[in-house]
Tab-separated table of C-alpha atoms in Angstrom:
chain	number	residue	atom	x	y	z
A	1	UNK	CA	0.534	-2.037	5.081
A	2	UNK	CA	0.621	-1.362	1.056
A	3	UNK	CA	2.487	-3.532	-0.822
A	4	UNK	CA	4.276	-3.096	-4.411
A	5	UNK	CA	5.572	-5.894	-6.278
A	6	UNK	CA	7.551	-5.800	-8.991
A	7	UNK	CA	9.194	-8.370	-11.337
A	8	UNK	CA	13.245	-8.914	-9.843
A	9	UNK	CA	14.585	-8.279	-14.031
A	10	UNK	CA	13.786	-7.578	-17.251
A	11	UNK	CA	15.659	-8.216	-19.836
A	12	UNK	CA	15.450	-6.016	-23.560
A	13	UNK	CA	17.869	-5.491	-26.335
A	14	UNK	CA	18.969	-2.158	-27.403
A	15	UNK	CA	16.588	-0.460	-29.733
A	16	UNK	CA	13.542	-2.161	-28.390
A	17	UNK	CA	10.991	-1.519	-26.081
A	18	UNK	CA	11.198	-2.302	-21.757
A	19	UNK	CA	8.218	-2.815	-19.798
A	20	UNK	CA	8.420	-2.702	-16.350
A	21	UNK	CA	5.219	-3.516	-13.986
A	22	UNK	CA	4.453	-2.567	-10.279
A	23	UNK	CA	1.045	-4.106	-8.860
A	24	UNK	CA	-0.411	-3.084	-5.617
A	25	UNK	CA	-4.004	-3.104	-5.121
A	26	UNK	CA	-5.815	-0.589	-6.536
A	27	UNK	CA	-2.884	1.141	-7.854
A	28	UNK	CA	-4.245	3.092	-10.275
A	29	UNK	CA	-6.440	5.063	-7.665
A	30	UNK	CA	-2.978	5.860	-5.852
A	31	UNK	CA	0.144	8.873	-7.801
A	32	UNK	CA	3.241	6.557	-8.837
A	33	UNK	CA	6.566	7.779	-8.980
A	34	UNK	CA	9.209	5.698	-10.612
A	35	UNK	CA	12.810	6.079	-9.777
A	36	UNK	CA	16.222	5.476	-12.160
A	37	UNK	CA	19.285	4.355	-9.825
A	38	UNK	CA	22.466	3.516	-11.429
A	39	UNK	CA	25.635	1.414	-9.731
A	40	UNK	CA	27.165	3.502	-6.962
A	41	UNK	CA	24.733	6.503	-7.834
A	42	UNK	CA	21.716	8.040	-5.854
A	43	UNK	CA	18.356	6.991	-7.213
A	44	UNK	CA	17.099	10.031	-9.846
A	45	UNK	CA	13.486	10.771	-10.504
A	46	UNK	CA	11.954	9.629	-14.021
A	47	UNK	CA	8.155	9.526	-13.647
A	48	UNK	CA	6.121	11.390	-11.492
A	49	UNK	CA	2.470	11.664	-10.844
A	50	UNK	CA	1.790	8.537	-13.145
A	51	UNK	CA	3.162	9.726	-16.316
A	52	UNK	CA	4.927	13.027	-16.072
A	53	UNK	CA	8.798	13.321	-16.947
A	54	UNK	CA	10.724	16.126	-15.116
A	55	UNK	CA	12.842	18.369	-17.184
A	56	UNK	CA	15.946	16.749	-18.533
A	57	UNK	CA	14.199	13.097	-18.813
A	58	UNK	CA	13.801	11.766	-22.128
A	59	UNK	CA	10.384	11.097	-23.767
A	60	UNK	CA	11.406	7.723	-24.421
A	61	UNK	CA	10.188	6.981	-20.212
A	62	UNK	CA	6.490	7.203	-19.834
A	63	UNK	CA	4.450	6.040	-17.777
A	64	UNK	CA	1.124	4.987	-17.083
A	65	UNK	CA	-1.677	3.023	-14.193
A	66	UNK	CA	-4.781	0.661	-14.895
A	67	UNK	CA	-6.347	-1.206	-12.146
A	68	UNK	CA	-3.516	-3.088	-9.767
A	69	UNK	CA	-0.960	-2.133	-12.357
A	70	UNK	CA	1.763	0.623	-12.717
A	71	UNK	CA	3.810	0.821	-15.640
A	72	UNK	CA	7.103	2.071	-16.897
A	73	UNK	CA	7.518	2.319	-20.544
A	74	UNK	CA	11.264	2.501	-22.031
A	75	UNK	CA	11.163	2.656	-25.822
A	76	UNK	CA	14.624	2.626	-28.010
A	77	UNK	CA	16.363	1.377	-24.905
A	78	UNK	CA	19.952	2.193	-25.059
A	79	UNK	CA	23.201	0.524	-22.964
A	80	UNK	CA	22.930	4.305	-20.208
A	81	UNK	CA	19.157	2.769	-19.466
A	82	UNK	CA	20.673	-0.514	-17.776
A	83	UNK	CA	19.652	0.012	-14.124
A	84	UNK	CA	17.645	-0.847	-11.325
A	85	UNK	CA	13.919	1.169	-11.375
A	86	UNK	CA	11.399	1.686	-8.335
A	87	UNK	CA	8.363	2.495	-8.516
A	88	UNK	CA	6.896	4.274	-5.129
A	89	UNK	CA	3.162	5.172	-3.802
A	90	UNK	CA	1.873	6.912	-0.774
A	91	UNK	CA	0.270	4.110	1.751
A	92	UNK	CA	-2.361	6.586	2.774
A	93	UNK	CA	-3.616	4.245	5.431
A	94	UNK	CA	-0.270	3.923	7.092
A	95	UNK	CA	1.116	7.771	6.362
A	96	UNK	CA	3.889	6.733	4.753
A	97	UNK	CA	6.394	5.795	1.437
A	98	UNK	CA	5.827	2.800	-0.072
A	99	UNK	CA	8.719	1.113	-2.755
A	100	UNK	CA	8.665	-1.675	-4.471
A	101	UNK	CA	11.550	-4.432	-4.084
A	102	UNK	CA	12.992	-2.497	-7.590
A	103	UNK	CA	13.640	-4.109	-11.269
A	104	UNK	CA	16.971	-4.884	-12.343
A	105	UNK	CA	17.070	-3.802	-16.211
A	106	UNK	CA	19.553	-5.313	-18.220
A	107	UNK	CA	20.322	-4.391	-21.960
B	1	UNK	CA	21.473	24.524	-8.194
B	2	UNK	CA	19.847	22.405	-5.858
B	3	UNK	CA	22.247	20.558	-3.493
B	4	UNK	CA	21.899	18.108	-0.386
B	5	UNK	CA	25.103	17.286	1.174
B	6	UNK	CA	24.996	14.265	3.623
B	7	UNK	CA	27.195	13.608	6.648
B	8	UNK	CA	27.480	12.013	10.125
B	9	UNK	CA	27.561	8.610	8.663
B	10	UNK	CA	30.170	5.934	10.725
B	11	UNK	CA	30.449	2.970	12.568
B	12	UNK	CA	28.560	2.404	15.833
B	13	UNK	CA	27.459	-0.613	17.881
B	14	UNK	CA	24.385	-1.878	18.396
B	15	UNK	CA	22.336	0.146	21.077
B	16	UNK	CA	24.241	3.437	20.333
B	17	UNK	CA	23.495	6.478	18.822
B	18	UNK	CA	24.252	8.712	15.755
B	19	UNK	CA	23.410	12.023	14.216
B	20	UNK	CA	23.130	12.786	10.330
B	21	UNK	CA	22.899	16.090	9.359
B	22	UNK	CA	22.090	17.183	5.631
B	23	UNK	CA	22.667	20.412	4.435
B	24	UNK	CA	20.610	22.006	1.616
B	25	UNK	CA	21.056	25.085	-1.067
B	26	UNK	CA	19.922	25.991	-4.019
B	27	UNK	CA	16.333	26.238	-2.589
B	28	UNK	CA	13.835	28.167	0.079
B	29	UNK	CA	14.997	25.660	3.433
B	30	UNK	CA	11.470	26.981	5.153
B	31	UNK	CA	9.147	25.992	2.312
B	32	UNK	CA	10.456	22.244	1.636
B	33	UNK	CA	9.266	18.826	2.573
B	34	UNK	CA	12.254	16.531	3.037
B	35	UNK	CA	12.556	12.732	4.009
B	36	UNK	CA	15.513	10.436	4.067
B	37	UNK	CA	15.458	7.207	2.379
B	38	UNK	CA	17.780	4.432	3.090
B	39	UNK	CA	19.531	1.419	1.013
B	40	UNK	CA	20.818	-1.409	3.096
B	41	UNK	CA	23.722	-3.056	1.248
B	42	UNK	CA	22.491	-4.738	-2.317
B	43	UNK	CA	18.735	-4.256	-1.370
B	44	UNK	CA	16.361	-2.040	-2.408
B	45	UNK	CA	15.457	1.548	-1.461
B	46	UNK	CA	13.472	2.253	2.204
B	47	UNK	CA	11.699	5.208	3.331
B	48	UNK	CA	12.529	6.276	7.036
B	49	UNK	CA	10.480	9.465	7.564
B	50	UNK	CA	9.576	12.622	6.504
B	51	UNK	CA	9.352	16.049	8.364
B	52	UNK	CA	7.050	18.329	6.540
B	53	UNK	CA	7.665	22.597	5.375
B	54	UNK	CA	7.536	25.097	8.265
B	55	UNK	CA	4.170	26.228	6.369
B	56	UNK	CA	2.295	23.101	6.866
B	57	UNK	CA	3.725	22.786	10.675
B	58	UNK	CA	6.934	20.962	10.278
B	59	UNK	CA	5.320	17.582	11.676
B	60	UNK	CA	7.497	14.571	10.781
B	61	UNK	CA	6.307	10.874	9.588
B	62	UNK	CA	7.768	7.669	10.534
B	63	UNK	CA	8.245	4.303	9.020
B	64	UNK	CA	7.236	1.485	11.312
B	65	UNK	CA	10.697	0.165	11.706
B	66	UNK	CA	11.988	3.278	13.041
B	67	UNK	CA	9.400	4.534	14.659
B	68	UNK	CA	10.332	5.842	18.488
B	69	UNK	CA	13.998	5.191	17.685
B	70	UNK	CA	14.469	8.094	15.323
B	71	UNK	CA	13.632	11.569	15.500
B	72	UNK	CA	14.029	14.046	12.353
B	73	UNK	CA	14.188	17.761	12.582
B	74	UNK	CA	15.581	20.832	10.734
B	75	UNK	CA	16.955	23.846	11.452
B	76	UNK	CA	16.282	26.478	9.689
B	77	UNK	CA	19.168	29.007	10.882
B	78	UNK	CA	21.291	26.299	9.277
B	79	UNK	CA	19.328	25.126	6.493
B	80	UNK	CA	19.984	21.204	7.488
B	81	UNK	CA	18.021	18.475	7.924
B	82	UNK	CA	19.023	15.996	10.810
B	83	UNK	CA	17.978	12.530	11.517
B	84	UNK	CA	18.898	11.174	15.345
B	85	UNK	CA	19.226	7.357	15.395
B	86	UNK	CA	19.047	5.909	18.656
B	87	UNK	CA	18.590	2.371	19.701
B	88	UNK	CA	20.134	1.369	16.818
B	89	UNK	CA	20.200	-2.416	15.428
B	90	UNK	CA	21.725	-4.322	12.887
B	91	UNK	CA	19.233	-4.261	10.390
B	92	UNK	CA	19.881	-0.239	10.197
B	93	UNK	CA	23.164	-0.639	8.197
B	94	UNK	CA	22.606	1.233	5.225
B	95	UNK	CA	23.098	4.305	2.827
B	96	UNK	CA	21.101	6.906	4.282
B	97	UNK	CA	19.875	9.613	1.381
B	98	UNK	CA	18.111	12.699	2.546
B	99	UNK	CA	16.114	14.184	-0.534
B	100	UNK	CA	13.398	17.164	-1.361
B	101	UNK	CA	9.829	16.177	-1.603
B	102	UNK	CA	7.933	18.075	-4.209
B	103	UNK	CA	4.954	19.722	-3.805
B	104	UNK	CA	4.221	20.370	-7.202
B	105	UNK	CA	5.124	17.212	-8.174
B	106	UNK	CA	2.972	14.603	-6.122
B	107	UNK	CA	5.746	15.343	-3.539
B	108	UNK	CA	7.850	13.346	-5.786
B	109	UNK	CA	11.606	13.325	-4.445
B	110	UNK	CA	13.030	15.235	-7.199
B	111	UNK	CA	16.446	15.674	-5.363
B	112	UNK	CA	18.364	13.563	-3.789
B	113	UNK	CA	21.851	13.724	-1.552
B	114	UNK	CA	25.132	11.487	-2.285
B	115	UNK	CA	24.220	9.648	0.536
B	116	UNK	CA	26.262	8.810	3.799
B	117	UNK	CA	26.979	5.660	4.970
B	118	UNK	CA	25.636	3.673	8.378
B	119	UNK	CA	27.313	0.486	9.666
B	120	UNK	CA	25.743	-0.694	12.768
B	121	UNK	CA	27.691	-3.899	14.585
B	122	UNK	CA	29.708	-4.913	17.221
């Protein structure tokens, strides 16, 4: 089955810039989503489609896929960013959803 | 306004049953794709299965671990989703979150429900 690995935290201070990386293999062949989900909340869509924001999500989240890599791109991360992001990929192979273990951001 | 409301959730035992239902507004029922996702306690999030839109013949996906223990279906007099957990184990305490998959969107899950909450143990 399709694996997606992603780094347990990242760290950034407020102002700066968070990168946050989910490998699988051949990843950028595949759609990523990346989800936002705060303490006690329900997880909220940020990224679509590798880089697209829905309505309501600021342009400060992009997003973007090279090779085994997905990334999520935070710039002028503020305190409401602090949360734990997942990215997720359709396992073709196996017909179904595919998330990584999620990234615990911390500002 | 979209909304998915999420019930059913409770305490069973190990080997029993239990049905959640999820009901939806704010959208055509008939014309969605919609999965539920789960989130055992402090771990990350899980898919459980989908059940495609009436249009594109309503079949429903599995994930592995679930696979011939649950069943999802919908109906559509109702507008609710349902997801029948049988055999049910330990390892299926969770949050269980039913959400809309977007077609227009990579079938993104652009919504998602409050969640309802599944202890399984004896």
């Amino acid at each position: 089955s399709y694996v997606l690995t992603q780094p347990p935290s990242v760290s950034v201070a407020p102002g700066k810039t968070a990168t946050i990386t989910c490998g699988g293999n051949n990843i950028g062949s595949k759609s990523v989503h990346w989800y936002q989900q705060k303490p006690g909340q329900a997880p909220v869509l940020v990224i679509y489609y590798n880089s697209d924001r829905p309505s309501g999500i600021p342009e400060r989240f992009s997003g973007s896929t090279s090779g085994n890599t997905a990334t999520l791109t935070i710039t002028k991360v503020e305190a409401g960013d602090e949360a734990d992001y997942y990215c997720q990929v359709w396992g073709s192979s196996s017909l179904n959803w595919v998330f990584g273990g999620g990234t615990k951001l911390t500002v | 306004e979209v909304q998915l409301v999420e019930s059913g959730g409770n305490l069973v035992k190990p080997g029993g049953s239990l049905r959640l239902s999820c009901a939806v507004s704010g959208f055509t029922f008939s014309n969605a794709y919609l999965s539920w996702v789960r989130q055992a306690p402090g771990k990350g999030l899980e898919w459980v299965g989908r059940i495609k839109s009436e249009s594109d013949g309503g079949a429903a996906d599995y994930a592995a671990p679930v696979k011939g223990r649950f069943i999802i279906s919908r109906d559509y007099s109702k507008d609710t989703l349902y997801l029948q957990m049988n055999s049910l184990k330990t390892e299926d305490t969770a949050i269980y979150y039913c959400t809309t998959e977007n077609t227009m969107m990579g079938l993104s899950s652009d919504y998602w429900g409050q969640g309802t909450l599944v202890t399984v143990s004896s």
